[in-house]
Short mmCIF file of C-alpha atoms and ligand atoms in Angstrom, two decimals:
data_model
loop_
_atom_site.label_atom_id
_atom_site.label_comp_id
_atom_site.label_asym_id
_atom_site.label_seq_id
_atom_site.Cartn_x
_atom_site.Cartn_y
_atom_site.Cartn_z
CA UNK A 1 80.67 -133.19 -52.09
CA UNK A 2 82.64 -134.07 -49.30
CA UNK A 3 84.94 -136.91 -49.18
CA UNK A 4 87.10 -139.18 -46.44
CA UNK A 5 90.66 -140.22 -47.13
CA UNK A 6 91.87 -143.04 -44.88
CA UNK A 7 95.32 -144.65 -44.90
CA UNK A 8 95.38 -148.01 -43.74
CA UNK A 9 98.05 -148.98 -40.97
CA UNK A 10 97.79 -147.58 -38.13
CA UNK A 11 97.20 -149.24 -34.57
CA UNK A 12 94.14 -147.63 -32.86
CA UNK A 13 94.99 -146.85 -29.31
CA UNK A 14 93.32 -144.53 -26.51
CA UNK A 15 89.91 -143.44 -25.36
CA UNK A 16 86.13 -142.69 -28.04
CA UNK A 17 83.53 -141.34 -26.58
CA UNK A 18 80.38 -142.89 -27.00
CA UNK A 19 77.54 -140.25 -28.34
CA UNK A 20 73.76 -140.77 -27.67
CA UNK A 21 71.89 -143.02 -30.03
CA UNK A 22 70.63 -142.38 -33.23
CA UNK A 23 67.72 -144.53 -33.05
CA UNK A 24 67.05 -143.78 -29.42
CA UNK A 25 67.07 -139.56 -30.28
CA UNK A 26 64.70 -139.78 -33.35
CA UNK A 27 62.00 -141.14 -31.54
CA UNK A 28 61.91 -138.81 -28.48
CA UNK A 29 62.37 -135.92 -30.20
CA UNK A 30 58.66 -137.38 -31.98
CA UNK A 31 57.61 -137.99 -28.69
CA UNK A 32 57.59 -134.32 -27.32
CA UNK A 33 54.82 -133.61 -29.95
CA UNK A 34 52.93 -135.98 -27.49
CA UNK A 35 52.85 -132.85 -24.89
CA UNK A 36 52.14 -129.22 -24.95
CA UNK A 37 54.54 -128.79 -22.23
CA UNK A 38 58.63 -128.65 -23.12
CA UNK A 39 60.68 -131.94 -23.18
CA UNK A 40 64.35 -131.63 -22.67
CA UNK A 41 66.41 -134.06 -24.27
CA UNK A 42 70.28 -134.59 -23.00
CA UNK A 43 73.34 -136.49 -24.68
CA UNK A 44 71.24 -136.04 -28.27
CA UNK A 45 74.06 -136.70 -30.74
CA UNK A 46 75.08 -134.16 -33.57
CA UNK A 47 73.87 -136.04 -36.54
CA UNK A 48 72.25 -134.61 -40.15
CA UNK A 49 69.61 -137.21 -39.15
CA UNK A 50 68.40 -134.72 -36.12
CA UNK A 51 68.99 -131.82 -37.18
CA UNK A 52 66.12 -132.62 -40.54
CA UNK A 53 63.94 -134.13 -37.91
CA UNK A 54 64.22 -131.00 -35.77
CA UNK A 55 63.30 -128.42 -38.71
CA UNK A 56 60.29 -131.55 -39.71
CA UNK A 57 58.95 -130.86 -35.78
CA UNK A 58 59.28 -126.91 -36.03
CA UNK A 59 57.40 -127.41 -39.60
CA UNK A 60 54.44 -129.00 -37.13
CA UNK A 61 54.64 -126.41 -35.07
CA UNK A 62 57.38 -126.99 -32.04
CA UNK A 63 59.62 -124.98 -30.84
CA UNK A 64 63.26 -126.39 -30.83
CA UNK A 65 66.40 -124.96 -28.98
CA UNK A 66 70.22 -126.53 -28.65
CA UNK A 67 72.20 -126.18 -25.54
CA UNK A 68 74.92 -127.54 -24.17
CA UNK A 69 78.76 -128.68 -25.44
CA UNK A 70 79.64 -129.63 -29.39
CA UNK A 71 80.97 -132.85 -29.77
CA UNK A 72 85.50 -133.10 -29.51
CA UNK A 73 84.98 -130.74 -26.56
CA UNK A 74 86.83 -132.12 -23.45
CA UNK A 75 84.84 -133.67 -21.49
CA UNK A 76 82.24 -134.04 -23.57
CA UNK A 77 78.99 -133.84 -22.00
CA UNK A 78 76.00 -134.48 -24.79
CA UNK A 79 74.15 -131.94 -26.55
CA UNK A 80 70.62 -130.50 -25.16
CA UNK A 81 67.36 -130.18 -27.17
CA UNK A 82 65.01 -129.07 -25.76
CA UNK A 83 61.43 -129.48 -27.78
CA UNK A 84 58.10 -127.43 -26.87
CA UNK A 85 54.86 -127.88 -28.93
CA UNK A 86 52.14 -126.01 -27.21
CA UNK A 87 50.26 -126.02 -30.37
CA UNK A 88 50.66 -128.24 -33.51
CA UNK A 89 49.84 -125.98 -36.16
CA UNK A 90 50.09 -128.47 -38.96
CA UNK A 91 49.12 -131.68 -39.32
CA UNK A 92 51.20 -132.51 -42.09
CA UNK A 93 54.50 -134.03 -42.69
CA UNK A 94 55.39 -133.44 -46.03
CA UNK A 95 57.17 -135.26 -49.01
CA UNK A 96 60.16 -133.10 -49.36
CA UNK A 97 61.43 -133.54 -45.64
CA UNK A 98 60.10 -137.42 -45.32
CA UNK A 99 61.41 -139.05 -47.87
CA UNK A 100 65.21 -138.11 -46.62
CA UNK A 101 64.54 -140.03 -43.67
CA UNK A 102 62.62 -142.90 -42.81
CA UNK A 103 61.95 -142.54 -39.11
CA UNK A 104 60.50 -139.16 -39.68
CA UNK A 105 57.62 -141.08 -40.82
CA UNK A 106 57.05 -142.17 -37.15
CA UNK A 107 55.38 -138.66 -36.34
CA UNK A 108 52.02 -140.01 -37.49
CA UNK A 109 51.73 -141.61 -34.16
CA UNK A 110 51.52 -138.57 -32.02
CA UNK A 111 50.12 -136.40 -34.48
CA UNK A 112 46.97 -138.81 -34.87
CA UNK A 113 47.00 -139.41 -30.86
CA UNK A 114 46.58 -135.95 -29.86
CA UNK A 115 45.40 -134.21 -32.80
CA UNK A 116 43.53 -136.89 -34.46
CA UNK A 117 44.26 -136.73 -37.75
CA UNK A 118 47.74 -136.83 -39.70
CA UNK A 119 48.93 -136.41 -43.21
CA UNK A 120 52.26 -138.00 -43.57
CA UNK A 121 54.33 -138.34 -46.58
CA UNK A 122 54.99 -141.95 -47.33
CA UNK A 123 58.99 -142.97 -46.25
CA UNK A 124 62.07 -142.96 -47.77
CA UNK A 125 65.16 -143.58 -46.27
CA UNK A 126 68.41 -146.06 -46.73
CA UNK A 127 67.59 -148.32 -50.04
CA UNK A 128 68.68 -151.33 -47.64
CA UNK A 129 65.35 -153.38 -48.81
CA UNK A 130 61.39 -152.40 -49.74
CA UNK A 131 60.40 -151.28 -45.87
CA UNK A 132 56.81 -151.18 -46.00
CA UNK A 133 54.64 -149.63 -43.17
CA UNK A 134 51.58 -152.13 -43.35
CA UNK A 135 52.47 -152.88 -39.66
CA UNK A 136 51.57 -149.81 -38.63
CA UNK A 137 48.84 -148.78 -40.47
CA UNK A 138 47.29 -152.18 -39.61
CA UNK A 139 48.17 -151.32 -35.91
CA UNK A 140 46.66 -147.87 -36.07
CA UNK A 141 43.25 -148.96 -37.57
CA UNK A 142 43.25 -151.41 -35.18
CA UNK A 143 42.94 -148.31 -32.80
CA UNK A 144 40.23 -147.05 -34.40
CA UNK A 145 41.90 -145.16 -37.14
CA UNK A 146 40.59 -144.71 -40.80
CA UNK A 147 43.63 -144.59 -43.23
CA UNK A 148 43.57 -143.57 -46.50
CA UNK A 149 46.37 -143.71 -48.67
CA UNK A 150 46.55 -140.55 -51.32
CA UNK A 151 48.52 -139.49 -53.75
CA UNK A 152 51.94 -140.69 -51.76
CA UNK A 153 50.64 -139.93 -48.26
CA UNK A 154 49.00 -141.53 -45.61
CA UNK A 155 45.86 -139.94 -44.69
CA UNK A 156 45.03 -141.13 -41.02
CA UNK A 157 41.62 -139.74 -39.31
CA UNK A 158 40.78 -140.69 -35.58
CA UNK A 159 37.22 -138.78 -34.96
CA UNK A 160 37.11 -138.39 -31.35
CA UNK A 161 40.45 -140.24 -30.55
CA UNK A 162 42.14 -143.38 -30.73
CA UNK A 163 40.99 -146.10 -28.40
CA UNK A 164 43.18 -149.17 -26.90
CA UNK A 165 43.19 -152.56 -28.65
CA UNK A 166 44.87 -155.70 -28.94
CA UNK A 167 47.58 -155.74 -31.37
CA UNK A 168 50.11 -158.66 -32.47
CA UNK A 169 52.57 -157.82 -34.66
CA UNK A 170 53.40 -160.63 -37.18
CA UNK A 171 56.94 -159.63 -37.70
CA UNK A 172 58.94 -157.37 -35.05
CA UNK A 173 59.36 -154.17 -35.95
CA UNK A 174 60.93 -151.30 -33.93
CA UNK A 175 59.48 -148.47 -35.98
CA UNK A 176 55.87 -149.95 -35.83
CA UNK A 177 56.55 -150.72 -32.14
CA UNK A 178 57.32 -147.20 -31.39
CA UNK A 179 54.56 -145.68 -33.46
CA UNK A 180 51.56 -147.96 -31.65
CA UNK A 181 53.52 -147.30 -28.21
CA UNK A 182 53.33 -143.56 -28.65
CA UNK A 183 49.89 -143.80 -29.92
CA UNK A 184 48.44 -145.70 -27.15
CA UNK A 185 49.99 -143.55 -24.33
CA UNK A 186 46.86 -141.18 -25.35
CA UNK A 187 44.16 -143.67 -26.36
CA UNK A 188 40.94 -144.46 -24.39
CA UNK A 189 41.45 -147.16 -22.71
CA UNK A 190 44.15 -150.29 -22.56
CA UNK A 191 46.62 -151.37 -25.35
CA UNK A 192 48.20 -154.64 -25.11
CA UNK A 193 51.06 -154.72 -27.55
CA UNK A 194 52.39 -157.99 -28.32
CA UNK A 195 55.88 -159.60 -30.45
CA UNK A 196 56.60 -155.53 -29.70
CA UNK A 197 60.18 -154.61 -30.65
CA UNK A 198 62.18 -155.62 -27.52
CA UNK A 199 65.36 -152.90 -28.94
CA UNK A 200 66.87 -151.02 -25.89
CA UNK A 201 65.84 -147.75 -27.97
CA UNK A 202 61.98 -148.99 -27.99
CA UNK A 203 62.51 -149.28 -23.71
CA UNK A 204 64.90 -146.10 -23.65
CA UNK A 205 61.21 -143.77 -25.00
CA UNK A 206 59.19 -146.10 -23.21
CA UNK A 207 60.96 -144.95 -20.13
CA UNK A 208 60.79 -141.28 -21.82
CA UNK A 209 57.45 -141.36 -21.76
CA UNK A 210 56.58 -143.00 -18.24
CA UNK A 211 58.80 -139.69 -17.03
CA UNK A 212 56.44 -137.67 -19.28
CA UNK A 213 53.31 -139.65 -17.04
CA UNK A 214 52.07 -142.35 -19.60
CA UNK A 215 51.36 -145.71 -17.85
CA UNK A 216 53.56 -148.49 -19.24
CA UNK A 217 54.26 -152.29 -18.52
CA UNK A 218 56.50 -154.72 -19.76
CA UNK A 219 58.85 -152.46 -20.84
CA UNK A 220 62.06 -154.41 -22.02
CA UNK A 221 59.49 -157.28 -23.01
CA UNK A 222 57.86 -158.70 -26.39
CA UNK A 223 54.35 -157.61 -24.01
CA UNK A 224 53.84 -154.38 -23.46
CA UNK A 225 50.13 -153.03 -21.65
CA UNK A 226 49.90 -149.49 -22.10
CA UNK A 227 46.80 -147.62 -20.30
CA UNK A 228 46.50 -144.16 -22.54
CA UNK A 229 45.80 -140.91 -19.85
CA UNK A 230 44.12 -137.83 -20.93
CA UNK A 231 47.35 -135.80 -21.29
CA UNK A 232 50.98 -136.21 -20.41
CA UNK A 233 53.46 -133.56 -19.52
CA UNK A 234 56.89 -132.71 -19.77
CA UNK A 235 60.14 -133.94 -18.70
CA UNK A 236 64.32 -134.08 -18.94
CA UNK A 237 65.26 -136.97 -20.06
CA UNK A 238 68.91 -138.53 -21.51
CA UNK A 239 69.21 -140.21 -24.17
CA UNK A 240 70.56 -144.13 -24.20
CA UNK A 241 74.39 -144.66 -25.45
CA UNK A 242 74.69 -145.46 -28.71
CA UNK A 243 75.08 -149.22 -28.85
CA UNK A 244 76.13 -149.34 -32.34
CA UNK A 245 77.92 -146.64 -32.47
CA UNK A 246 79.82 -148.90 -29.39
CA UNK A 247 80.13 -152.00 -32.00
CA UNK A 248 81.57 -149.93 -34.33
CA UNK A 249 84.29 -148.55 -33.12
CA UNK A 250 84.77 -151.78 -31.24
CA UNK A 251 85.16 -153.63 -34.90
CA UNK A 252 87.42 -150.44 -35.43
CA UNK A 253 89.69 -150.82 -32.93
CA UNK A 254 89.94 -155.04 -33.34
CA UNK A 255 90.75 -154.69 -36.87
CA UNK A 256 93.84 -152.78 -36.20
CA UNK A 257 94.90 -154.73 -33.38
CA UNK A 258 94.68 -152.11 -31.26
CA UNK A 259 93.79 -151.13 -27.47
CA UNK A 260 90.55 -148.64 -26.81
CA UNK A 261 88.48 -147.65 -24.18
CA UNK A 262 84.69 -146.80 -25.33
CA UNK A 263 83.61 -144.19 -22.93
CA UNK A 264 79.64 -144.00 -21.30
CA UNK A 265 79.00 -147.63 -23.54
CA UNK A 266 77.31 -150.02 -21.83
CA UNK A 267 77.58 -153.79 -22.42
CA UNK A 268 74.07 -155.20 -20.54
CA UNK A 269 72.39 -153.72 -23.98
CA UNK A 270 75.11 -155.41 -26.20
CA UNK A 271 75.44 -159.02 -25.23
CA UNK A 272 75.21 -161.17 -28.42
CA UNK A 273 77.81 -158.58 -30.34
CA UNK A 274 80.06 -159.13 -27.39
CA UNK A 275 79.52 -162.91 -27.49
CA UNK A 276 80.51 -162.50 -31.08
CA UNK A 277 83.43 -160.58 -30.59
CA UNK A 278 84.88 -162.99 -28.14
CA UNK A 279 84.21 -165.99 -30.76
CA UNK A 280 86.34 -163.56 -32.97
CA UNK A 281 89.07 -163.31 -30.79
CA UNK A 282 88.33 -159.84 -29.63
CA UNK A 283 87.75 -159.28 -25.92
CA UNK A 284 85.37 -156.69 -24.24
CA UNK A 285 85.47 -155.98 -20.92
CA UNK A 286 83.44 -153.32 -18.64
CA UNK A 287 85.44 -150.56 -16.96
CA UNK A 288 84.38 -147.98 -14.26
CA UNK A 289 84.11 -145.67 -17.45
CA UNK A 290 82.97 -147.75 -20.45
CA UNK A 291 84.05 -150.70 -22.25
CA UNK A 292 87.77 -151.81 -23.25
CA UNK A 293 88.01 -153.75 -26.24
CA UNK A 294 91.38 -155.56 -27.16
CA UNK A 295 92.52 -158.34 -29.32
CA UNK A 296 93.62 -161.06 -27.80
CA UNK A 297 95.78 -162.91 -30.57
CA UNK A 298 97.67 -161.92 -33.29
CA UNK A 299 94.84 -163.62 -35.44
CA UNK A 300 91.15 -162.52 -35.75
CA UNK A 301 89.00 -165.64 -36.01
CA UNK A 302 86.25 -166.44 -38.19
CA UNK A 303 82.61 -166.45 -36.86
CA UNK A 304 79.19 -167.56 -37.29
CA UNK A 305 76.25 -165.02 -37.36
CA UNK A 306 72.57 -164.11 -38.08
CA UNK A 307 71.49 -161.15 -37.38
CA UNK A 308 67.87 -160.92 -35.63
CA UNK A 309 66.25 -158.76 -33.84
CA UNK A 310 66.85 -157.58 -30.17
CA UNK A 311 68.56 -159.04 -28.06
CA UNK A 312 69.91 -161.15 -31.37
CA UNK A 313 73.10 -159.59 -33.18
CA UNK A 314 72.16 -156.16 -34.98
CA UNK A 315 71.62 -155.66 -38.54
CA UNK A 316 72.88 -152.46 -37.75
CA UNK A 317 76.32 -154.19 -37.22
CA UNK A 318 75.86 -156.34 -40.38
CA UNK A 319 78.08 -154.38 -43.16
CA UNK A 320 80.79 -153.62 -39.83
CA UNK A 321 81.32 -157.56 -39.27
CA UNK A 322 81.44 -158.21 -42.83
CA UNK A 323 84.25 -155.85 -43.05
CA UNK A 324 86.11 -157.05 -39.88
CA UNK A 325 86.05 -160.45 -40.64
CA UNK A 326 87.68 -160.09 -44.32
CA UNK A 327 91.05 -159.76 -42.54
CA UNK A 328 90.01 -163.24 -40.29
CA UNK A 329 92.02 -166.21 -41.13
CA UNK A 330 89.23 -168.74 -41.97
CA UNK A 331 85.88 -168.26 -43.66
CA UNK A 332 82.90 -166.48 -41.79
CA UNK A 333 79.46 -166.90 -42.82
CA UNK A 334 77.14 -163.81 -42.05
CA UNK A 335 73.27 -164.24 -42.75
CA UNK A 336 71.04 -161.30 -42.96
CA UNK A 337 67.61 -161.62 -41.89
CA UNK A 338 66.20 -158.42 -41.70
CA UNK A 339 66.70 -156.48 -44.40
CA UNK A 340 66.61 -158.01 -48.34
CA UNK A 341 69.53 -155.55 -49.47
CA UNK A 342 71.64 -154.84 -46.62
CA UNK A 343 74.45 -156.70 -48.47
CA UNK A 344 76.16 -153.68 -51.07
CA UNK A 345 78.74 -153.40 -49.27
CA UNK A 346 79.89 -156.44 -50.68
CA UNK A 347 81.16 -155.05 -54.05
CA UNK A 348 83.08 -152.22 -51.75
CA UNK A 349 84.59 -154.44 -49.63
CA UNK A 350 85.36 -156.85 -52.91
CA UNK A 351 87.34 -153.36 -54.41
CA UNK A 352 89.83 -153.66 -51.91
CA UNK A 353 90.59 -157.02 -51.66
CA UNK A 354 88.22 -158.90 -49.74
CA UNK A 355 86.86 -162.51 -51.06
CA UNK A 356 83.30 -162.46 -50.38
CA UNK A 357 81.04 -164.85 -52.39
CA UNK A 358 77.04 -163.58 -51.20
CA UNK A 359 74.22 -166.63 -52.16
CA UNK A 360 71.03 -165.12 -51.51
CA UNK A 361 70.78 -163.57 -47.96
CA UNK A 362 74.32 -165.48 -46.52
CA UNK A 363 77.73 -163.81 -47.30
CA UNK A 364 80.43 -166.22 -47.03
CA UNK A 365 83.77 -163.97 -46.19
CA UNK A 366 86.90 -166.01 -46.66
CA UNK A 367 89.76 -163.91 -44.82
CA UNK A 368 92.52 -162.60 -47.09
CA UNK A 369 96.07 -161.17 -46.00
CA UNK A 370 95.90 -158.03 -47.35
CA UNK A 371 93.64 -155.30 -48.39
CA UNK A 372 94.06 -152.41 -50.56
CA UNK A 373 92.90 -148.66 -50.29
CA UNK A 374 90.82 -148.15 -53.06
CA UNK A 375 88.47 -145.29 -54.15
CA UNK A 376 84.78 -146.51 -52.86
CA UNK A 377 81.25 -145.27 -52.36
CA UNK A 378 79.27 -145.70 -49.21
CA UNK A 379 75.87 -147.04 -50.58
CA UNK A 380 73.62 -146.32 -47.03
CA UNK A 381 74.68 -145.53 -42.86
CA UNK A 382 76.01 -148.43 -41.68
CA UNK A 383 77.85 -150.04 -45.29
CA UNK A 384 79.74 -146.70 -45.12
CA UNK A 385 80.87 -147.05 -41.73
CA UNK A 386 82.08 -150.36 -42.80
CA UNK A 387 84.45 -149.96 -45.51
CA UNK A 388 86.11 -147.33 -42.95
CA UNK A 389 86.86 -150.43 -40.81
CA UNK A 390 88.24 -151.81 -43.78
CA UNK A 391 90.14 -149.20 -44.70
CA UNK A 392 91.83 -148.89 -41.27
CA UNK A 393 93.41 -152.41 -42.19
CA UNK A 394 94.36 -151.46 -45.75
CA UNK A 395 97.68 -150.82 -47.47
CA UNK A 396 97.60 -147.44 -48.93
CA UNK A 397 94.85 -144.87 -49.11
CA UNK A 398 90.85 -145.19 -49.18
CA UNK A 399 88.95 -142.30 -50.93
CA UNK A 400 85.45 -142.74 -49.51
CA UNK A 401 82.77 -140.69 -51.23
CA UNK A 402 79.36 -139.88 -50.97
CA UNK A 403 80.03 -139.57 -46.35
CA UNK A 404 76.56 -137.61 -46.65
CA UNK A 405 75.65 -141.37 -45.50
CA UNK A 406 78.15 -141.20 -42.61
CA UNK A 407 76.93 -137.82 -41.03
CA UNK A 408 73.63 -139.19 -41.01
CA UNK A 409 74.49 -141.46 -37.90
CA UNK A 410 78.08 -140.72 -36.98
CA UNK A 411 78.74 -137.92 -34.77
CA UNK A 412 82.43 -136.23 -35.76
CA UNK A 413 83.50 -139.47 -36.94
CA UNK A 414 86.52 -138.52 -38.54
CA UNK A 415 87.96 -136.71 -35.27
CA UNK A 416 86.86 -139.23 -32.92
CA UNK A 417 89.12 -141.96 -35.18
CA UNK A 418 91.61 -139.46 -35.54
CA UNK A 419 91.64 -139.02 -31.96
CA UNK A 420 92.96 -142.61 -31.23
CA UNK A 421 95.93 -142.71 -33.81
CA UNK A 422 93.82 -143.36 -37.62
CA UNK A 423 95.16 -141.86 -40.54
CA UNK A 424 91.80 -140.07 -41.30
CA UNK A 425 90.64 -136.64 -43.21
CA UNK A 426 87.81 -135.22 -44.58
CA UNK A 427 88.61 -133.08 -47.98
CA UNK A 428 85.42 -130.47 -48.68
CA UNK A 429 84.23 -130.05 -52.38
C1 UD1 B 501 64.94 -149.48 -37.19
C2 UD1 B 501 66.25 -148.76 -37.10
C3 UD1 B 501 67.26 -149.34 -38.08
C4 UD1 B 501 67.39 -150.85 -37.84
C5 UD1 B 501 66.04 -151.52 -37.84
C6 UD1 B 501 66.10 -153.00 -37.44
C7 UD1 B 501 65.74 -146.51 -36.40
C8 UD1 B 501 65.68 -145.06 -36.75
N1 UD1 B 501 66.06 -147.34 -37.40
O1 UD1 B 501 64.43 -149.30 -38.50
O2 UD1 B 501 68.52 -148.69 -37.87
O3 UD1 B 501 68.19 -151.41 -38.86
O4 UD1 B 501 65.14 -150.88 -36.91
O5 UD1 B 501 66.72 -153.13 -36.21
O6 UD1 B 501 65.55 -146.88 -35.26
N2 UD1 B 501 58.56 -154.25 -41.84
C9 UD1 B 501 57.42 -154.65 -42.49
N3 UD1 B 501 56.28 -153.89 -42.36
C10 UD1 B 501 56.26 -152.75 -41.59
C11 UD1 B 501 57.43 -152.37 -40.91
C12 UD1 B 501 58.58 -153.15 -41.05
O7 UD1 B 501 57.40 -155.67 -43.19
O8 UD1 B 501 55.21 -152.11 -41.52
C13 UD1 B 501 59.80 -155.08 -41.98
C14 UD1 B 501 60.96 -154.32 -42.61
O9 UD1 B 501 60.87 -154.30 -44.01
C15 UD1 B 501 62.14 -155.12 -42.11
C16 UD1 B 501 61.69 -155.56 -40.72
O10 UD1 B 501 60.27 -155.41 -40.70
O11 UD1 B 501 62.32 -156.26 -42.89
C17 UD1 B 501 62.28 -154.77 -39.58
O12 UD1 B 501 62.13 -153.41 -39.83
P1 UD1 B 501 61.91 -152.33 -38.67
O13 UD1 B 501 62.27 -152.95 -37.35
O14 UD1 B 501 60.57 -151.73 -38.82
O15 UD1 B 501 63.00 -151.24 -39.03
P2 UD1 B 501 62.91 -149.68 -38.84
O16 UD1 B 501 62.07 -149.36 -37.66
O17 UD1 B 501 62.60 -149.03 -40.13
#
C-alpha cells in the first residue's frame, strides 16, 4: 500500500492549479445516463472516485472515453469525458462497485426517470457518520415511485414514469437534492423542490442539465421548479473549480506562512471560508488568474466556526481547519453540524502534537508551538488531507498511510505540493 512522507518546514511559495470538483464531476457524469445522446464533460479531475464511477456507468451500459491533457502537464487544461448511453442495458447498480462510493448511489435517479425502474445497491462510502438515504426515497415516492428495500438494495419501480410533486426536504441534503433534481427533469409534469441543497455543485448540474434542455428555476436557491420534458439531449459542458480543493491548499499554504496563487479558483462560491480565513489572519484576494492567499502576520489567529450547509463554512473543510488552527496562538472552537463522526482526525492531529479536547460535536483546538512528524493514518478524504496540512508545519517527518483516501478526491496531490516548495513523496508498496 502506498504511503506519503512529508517533512515539515518548508515555506510554500508559487502557483497550484485548481482541478475540477469532485462533487461537481460525480453527479454529471450520472447525469449523461439522463440522455441517449453523448455528454462531454471538460476539466473532470483525475480522481479514483471517477474513474469507479466511470466503469459503474459502462456496467449500465454507457460508453465512456478520456481525452484531453493529464494533470502536472503545463498548462494544464482539464481532462475530457465524454459519456454516451444510447441504451441502458442494466438496470442495476450493484453491491461490489456501490458500496466503495457513496455518490454512486445517486444513479437511481436517472435510471428510475428514464427507464423506470432501478436496482441500486444500498451506499457505502467515508465512515464520517450513519448517512441514511430516507430523503430520497421519501422524495422519489413522492414522485410516484414504489420502493422496496431487498436484501441490501433499493428496489425502485415507476410504471409508466415518474410524475412532478411537491417535495420539502426536512434537512438539506445535496445528494437527495441532486437525485430528485435529476429525476424531475423527466417527470410528467412540475416539481417544486424546496430547502433544496443550495451547494454551487447542486447549481453547477443544474446548469448541466438546462444545456442538456431540462427546464429549471431557482437555480442557486433553496426553491427550485423543475418542469420534466419528454427527452433531453446532449451537450459539452465544464465542470465547476474545485472549491475545496481551493480551501485546502489555501489552509496549506497559511500554515507555512507562505505566498500562493490558486489558479482557475473562484472566490464568489467560497465566501464564508474566506471570511474565516481573514478572522485567521490569512488574506485571500482575487487575481486576473485565481486567488492569492498570504498570511498577513507572523501569528495565525484563533477562530470561531460551524460548519453548515451552503453558503455556511464546509464540512468538507472541517478536518483542514482543525489542523490549521493547532499551530494558532489562542484556542479555536470548531463545531460540526453535519456529520456525527467527522471528528477522527482528532487522535491524528493529537499524535503530533496538537491539544485538542472534542465534547460531543465541538472541538476545542488550543494552539501549540510545535508539532511533530509522526507516523499517522488518514481515517476518510478530507481528515487525510488534513494531517498533510499539519504535517507541512511539523518538525521532522510524517509517514501518512492508508492515501487510498487521498486519491479518492485529490488530483496529483503530492506533485502539486511539491510543485510550490513541500518536502513531499509518495513511497509504493
Ligand atoms: C455531499 C458531498 C460531501 C459533503 C456533503 C455535505 C458529494 C459527492 N459529497 O455528500 O463531500 O460532505 O454533501 O456537504 O457531493 N441525510 C439524511 N438522510 C438522507 C440524506 C442525508 O439524514 O436521506 C443527512 C446526512 O446523514 C448528513 C446530512 O443529511 O447528516 C447532509 O448529508 P448530504 O448533504 O446528503 O451529504 P452527501 O450528499 O452524502
Amino acid at each position: 500500500m502506498d504511503r506519503i512522507l512529508i517533512r515539515g518546514g518548508n515555506v510554500l511559495r508559487g502557483d497550484i492549479h485548481i482541478s475540477g470538483a469532485k462533487n461537481a464531476a460525480l453527479p454529471l457524469l450520472i447525469a449523461a445516463l439522463l440522455t441517449d445522446e453523448p455528454v462531454t464533460l471538460s476539466n473532470v479531475p483525475r480522481l479514483a472516485d471517477v474513474s469507479l464511477l466511470l466503469r459503474i456507468l459502462r456496467e449500465l451500459g454507457a460508453e465512456t472515453a478520456l481525452a484531453g491533457r493529464k494533470a502536472g502537464e503545463s498548462p494544464f487544461t482539464g481532462d475530457t469525458v465524454r459519456i454516451h448511453a444510447p441504451e441502458i442495458v442494466s438496470t442495476t447498480a450493484p453491491y461490489e462497485l456501490v458500496s466503495k462510493m457513496r455518490a454512486s448511489f445517486w444513479v437511481l435517479g436517472p435510471l428510475l426517470a428514464r427507464c423506470h425502474e432501478a436496482r441500486v445497491s444500498l451506499p457505502g462510502g467515508c465512515a464520517i457518520g450513519t448517512r441514511p438515504v430516507d430523503l430520497y426515497l421519501k422524495a422519489l415516492e413522492a414522485m410516484g415511485a414504489e420502493i422496496d428495500i431487498e436484501a441490501g438494495y433499493v428496489i425502485a419501480r415507476a410504471p409508466g414514469g415518474l410524475k412532478g410533486a411537491r417535495i420539502v426536504f426536512p434537512k438539506v441534503s445535496v445528494g437527495a437534492t441532486h437525485v430528485t433534481l435529476m429525476a424531475a427533469t423527466l417527470a410528467r409534469g412540475e416539481t417544486v423542490i424546496e430547502n433544496a441543497a443550495r451547494e454551487p455543485e447542486v447549481s453547477d448540474v443544474a446548469n448541466c442539465l438546462m444545456a442538456m434542455g431540462a427546464r429549471i428555476e431557482g437555480i442557486g436557491t433553496s426553491t427550485l421548479h423543475v418542469t420534466g420534458v419528454d427527452r433531453l439531449h446532449g451537450a459539452a459542458y465544464p465542470v465547476i473549480a474545485d472549491r475545496i480543493e481551493t480551501g485546502t491548499y489555501a489552509m496549506a499554504a497559511a500554515m507555512t506562512g507562505g505566498d500562493v496563487l490558486l489558479r482557475n479558483a473562484r472566490a464568489d462560491i467560497l465566501d464564508a471560508f474566506i471570511e474565516v480565513m481573514d478572522e485567521a489572519g490569512v488574506s485571500v484576494t482575487e487575481e486576473k488568474d485565481g486567488l492569492r492567499v498570504r498570511r498577513c502576520s507572523d501569528a495565525l489567529l484563533p477562530v470561531s466556526v460551524e460548519t453548515r450547509p451552503y453558503p455556511g463554512f464546509p464540512t468538507d473543510l472541517q478536518a483542514q481547519l482543525m489542523a490549521l488552527m493547532t499551530r494558532a496562538e489562542g484556542v479555536s472552537t470548531i463545531r460540526e453540524t453535519i456529520f456525527e463522526n467527522r471528528c477522527m482526525h482528532v487522535q491524528e492531529l493529537a499524535r503530533m502534537g496538537a491539544d485538542i479536547r472534542l465534547n460531543g460535536d465541538t472541538a476545542l483546538v488550543h494552539g501549540v508551538e510545535h508539532l511533530t512528524g509522526a507516523p499517522v493514518m488518514a481515517t476518510d478524504l478530507r481528515a487525510s488531507v488534513s494531517l498533510v496540512i499539519a504535517a507541512l508545519a511539523a518538525e521532522g517527518e510524517t509517514e501518512l498511510n492508508r492515501v487510498y483516501h487521498l486519491d479518492r478526491g485529490f488530483e496529483t496531490l503530492e506533485k502539486k505540493l511539491s510543485a510550490v516548495g513541500a518536502d513531499i513523496e509518495r513511497v509504493s508498496g
